[in-house]
PDB file of C-alpha atoms in Angstrom:
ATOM      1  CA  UNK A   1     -55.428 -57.222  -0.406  1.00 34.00           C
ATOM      2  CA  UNK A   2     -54.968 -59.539  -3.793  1.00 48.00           C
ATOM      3  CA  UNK A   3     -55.228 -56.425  -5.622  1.00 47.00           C
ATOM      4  CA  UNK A   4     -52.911 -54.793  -4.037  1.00 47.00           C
ATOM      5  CA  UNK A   5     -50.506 -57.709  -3.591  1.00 70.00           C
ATOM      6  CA  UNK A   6     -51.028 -58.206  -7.502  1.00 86.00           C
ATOM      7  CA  UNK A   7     -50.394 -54.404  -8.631  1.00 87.00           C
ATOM      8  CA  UNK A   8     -47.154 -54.559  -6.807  1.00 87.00           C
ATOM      9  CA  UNK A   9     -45.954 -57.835  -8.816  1.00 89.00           C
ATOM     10  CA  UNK A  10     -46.478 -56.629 -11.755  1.00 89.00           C
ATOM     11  CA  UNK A  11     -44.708 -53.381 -10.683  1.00 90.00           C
ATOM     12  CA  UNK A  12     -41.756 -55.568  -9.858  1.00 89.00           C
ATOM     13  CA  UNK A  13     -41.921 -57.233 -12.647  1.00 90.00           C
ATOM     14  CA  UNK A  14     -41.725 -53.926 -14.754  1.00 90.00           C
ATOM     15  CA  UNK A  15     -38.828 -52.775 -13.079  1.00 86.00           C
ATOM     16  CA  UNK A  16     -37.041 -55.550 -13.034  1.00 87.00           C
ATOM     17  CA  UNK A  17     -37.783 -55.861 -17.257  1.00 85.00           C
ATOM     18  CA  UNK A  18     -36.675 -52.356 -17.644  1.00 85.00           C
ATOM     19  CA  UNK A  19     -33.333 -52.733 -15.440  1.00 84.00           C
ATOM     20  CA  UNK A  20     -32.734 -55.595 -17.540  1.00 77.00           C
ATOM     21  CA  UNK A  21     -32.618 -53.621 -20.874  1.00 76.00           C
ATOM     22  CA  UNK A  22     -31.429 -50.326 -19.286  1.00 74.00           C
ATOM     23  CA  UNK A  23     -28.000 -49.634 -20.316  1.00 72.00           C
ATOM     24  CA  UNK A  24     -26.587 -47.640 -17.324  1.00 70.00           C
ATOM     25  CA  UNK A  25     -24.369 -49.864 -14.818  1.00 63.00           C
ATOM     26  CA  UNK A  26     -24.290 -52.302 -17.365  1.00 69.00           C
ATOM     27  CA  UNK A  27     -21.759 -54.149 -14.989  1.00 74.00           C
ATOM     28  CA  UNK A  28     -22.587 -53.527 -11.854  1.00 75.00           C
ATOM     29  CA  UNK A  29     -23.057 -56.704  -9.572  1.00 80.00           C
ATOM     30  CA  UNK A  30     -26.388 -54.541  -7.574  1.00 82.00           C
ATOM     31  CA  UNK A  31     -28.447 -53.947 -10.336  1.00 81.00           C
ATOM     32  CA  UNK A  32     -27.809 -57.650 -11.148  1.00 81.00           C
ATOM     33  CA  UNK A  33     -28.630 -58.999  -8.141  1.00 86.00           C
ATOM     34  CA  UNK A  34     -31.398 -56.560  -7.638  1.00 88.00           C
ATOM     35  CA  UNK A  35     -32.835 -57.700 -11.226  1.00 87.00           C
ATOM     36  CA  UNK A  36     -32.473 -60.793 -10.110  1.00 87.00           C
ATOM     37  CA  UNK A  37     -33.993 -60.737  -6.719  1.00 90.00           C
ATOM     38  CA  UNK A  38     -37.231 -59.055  -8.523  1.00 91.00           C
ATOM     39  CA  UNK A  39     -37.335 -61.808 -10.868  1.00 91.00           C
ATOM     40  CA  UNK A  40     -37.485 -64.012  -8.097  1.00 92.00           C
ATOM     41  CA  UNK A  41     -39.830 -62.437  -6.529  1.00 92.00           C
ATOM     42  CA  UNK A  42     -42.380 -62.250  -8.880  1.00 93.00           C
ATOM     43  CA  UNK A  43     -41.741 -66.049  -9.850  1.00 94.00           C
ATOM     44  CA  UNK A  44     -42.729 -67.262  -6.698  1.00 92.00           C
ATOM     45  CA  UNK A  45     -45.779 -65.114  -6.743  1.00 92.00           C
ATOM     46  CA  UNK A  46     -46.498 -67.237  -9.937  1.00 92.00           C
ATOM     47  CA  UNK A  47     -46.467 -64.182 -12.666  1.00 93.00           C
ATOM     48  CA  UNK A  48     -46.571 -65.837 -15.709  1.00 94.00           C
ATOM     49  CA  UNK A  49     -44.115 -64.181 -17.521  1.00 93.00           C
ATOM     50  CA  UNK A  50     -41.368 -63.914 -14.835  1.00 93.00           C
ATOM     51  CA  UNK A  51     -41.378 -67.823 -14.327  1.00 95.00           C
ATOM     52  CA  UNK A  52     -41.105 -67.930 -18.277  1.00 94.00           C
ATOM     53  CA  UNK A  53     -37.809 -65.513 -18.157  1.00 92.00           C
ATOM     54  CA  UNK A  54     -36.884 -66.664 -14.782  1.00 92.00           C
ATOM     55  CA  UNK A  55     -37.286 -70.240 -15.429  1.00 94.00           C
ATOM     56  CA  UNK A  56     -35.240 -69.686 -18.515  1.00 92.00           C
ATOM     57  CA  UNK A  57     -31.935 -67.980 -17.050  1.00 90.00           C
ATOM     58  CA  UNK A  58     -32.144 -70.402 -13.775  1.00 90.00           C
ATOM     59  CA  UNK A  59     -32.509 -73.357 -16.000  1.00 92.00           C
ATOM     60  CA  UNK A  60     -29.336 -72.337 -18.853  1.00 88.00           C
ATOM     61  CA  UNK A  61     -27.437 -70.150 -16.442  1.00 87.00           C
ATOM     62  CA  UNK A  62     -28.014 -71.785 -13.327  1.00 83.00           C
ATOM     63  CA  UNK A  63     -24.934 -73.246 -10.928  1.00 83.00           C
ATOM     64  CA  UNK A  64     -26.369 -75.438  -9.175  1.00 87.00           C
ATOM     65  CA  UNK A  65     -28.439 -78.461 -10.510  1.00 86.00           C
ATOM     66  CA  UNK A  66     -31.220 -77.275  -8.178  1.00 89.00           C
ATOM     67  CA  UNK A  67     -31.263 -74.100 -10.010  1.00 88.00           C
ATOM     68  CA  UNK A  68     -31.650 -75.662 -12.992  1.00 89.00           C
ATOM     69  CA  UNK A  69     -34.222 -78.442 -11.575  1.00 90.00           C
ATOM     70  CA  UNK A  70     -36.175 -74.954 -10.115  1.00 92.00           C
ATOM     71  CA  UNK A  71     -35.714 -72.936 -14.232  1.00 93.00           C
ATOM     72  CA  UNK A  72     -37.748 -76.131 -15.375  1.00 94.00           C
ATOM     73  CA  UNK A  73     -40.527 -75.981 -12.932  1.00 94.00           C
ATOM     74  CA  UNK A  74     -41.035 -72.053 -13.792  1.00 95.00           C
ATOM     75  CA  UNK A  75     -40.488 -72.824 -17.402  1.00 96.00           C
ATOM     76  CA  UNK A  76     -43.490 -75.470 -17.124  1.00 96.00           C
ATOM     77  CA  UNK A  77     -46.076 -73.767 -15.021  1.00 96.00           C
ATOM     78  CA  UNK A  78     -45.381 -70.892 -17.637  1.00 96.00           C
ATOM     79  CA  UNK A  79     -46.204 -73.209 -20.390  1.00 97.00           C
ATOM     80  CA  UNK A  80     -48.962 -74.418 -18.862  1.00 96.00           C
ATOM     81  CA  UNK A  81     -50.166 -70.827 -17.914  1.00 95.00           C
ATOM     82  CA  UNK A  82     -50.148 -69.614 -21.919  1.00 95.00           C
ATOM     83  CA  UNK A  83     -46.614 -68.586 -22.147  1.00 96.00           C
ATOM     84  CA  UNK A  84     -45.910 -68.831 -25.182  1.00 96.00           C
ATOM     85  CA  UNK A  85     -41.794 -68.670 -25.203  1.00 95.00           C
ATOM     86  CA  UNK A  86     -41.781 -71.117 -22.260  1.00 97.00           C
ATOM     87  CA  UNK A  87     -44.054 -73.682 -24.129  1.00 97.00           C
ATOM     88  CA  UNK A  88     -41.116 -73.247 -26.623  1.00 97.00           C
ATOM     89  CA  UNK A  89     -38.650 -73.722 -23.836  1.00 96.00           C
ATOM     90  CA  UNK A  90     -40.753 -76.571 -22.442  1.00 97.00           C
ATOM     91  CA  UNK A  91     -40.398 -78.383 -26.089  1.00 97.00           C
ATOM     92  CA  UNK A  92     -36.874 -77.672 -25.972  1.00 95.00           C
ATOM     93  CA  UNK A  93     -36.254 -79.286 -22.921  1.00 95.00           C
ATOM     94  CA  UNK A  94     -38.423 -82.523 -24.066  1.00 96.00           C
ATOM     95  CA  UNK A  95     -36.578 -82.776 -27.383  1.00 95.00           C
ATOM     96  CA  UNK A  96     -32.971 -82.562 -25.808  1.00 92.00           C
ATOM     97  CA  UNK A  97     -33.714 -84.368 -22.496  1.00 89.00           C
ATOM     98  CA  UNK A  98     -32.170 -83.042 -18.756  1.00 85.00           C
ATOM     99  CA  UNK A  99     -31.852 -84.666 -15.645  1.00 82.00           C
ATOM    100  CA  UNK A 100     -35.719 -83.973 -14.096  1.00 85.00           C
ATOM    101  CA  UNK A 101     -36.817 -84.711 -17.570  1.00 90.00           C
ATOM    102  CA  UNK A 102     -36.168 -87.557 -19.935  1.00 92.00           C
ATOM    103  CA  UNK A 103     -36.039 -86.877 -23.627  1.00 94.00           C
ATOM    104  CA  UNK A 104     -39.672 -87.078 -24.701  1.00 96.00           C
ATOM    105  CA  UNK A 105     -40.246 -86.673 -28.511  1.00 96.00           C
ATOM    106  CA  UNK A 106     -44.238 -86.639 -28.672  1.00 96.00           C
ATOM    107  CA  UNK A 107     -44.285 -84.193 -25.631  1.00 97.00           C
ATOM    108  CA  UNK A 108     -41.402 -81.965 -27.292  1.00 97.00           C
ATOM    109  CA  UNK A 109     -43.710 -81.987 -30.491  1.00 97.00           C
ATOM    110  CA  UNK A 110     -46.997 -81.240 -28.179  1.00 97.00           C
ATOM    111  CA  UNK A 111     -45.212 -78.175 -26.668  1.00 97.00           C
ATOM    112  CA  UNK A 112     -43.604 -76.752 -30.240  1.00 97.00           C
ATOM    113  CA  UNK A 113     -47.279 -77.333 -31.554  1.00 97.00           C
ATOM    114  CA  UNK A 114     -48.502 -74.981 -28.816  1.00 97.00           C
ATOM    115  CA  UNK A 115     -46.306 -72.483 -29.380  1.00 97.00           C
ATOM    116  CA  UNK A 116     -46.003 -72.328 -33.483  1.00 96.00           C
ATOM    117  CA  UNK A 117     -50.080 -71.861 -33.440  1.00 95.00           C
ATOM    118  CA  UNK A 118     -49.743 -69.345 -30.604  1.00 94.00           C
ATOM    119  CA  UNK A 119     -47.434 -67.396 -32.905  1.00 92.00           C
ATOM    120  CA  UNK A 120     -43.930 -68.523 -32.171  1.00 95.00           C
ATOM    121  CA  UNK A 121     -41.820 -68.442 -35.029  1.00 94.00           C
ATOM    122  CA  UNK A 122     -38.993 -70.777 -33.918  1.00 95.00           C
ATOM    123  CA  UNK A 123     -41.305 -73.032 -32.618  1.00 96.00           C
ATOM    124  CA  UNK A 124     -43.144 -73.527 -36.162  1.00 96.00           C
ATOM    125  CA  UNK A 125     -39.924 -73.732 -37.909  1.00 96.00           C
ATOM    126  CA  UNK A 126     -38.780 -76.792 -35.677  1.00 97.00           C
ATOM    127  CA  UNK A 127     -41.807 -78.481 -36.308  1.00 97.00           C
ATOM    128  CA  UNK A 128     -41.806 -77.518 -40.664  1.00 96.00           C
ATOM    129  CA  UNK A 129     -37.859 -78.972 -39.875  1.00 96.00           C
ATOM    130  CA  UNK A 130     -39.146 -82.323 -38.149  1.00 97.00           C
ATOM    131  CA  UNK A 131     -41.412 -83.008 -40.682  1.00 97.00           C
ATOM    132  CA  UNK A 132     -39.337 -82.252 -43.431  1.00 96.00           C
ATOM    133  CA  UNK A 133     -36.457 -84.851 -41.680  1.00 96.00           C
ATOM    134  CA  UNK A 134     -38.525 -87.141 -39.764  1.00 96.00           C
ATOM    135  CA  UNK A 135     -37.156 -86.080 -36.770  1.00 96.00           C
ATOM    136  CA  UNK A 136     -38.713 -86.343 -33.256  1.00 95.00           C
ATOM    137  CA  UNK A 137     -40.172 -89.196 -34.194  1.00 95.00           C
ATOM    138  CA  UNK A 138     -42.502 -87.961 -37.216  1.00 95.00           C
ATOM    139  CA  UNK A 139     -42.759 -88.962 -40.409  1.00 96.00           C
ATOM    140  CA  UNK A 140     -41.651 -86.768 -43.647  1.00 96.00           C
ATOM    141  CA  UNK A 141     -44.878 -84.879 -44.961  1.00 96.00           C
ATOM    142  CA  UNK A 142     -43.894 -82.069 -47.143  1.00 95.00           C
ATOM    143  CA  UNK A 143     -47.769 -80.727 -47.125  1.00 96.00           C
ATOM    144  CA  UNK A 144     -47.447 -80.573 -43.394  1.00 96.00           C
ATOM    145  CA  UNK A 145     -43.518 -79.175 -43.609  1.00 96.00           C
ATOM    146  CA  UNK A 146     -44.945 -76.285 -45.698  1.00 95.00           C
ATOM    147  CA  UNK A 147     -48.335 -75.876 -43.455  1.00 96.00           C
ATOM    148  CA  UNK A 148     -45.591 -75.043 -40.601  1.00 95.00           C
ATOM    149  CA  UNK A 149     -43.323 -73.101 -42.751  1.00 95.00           C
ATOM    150  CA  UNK A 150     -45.875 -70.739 -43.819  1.00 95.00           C
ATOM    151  CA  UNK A 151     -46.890 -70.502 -40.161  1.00 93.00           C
ATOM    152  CA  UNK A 152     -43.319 -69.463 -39.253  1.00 93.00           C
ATOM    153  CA  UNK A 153     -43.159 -67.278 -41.756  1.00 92.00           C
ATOM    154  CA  UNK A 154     -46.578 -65.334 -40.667  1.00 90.00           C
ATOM    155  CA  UNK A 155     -44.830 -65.124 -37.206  1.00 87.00           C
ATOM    156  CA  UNK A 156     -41.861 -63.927 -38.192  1.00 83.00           C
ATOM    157  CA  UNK A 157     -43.605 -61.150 -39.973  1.00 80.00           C
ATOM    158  CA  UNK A 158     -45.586 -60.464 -37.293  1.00 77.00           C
ATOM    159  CA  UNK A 159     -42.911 -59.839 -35.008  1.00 71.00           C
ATOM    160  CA  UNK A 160     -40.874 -57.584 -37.465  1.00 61.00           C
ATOM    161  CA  UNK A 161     -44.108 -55.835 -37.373  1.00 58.00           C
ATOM    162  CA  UNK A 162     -44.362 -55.423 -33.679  1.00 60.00           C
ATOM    163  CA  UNK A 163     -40.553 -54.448 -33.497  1.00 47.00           C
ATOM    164  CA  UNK A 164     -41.180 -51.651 -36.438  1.00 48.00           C
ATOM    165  CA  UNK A 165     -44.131 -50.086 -34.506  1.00 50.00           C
ATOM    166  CA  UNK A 166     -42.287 -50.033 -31.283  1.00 45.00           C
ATOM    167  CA  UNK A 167     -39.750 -48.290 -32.920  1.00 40.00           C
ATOM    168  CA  UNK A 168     -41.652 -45.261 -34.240  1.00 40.00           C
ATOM    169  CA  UNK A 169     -43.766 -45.120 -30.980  1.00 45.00           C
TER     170      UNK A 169
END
């Protein structure tokens, strides 16, 4: 029953990914709240991916500041799950603070670590910045500034890469 319970998450999840990026009824309230719903959905089944995106919109786009309170959880059990755009997030939301969670430079730099060796582009470009300005709490260190700059730049490629094959496929 797992299996089964599994197979139709990620289903969901596909759906609700492709009504996201499909560009009929671009306006209409029911595919919103239908994308929505599925997002939900496969959230709370703990998918790691749909807490990541989930978590994201509830916590920026939320109303309510139990929405946003809810986007942080996801974000974090995404983060903690592999994900690499919600360890990103999860550094984001250290560095600039938000009411569930005070402003934490060392975790912010833990999380952005995470992510830049995982692959994330913007995540090793924040950390090449903070070392190149001493910010969240580190110290300048060009040799470590250009370690992380090179690493963002690898990503970067990498995902041009990625968006170039998907192209011709």
């Amino acid at each position: 029953m797992q299996q089964v319970s599994s197979l139709r998450i990620r289903l969901e999840y596909r759906l609700a990914a492709q009504l996201l990026h499909a560009r009929w009824m671009t306006r209409s309230p029911g595919k919103h709240r239908l994308t929505m719903r599925l997002l939900q959905r496969c959230a709370e089944a703990g998918h790691t991916a749909a807490l990541s995106f989930y978590g994201h919109m509830l916590f920026h786009r939320g109303n309510s500041p139990q929405d946003k309170a809810k986007g942080a959880r996801y974000v974090f059990q995404a983060a903690y799950a592999g994900d690499v755009h919600a360890q990103y997030q999860a550094g984001r939301i250290y560095e600039f603070g938000c009411a569930q969670y005070a402003r934490r430079e060392e975790k912010a730099v833990t999380w952005y670590a995470r992510a830049a060796e995982a692959g994330h582009g913007l995540a090793a470009e924040r950390m090449a910045e903070a070392y190149r300005h001493a910010h969240l709490g580190l110290p300048v260190d060009s040799r470590r500034a250009t370690q992380w700059a090179a690493l963002a730049e690898r990503a970067q490629r990498s995902e041009a890469g990625e968006s170039i094959a998907s192209l011709t496929h």
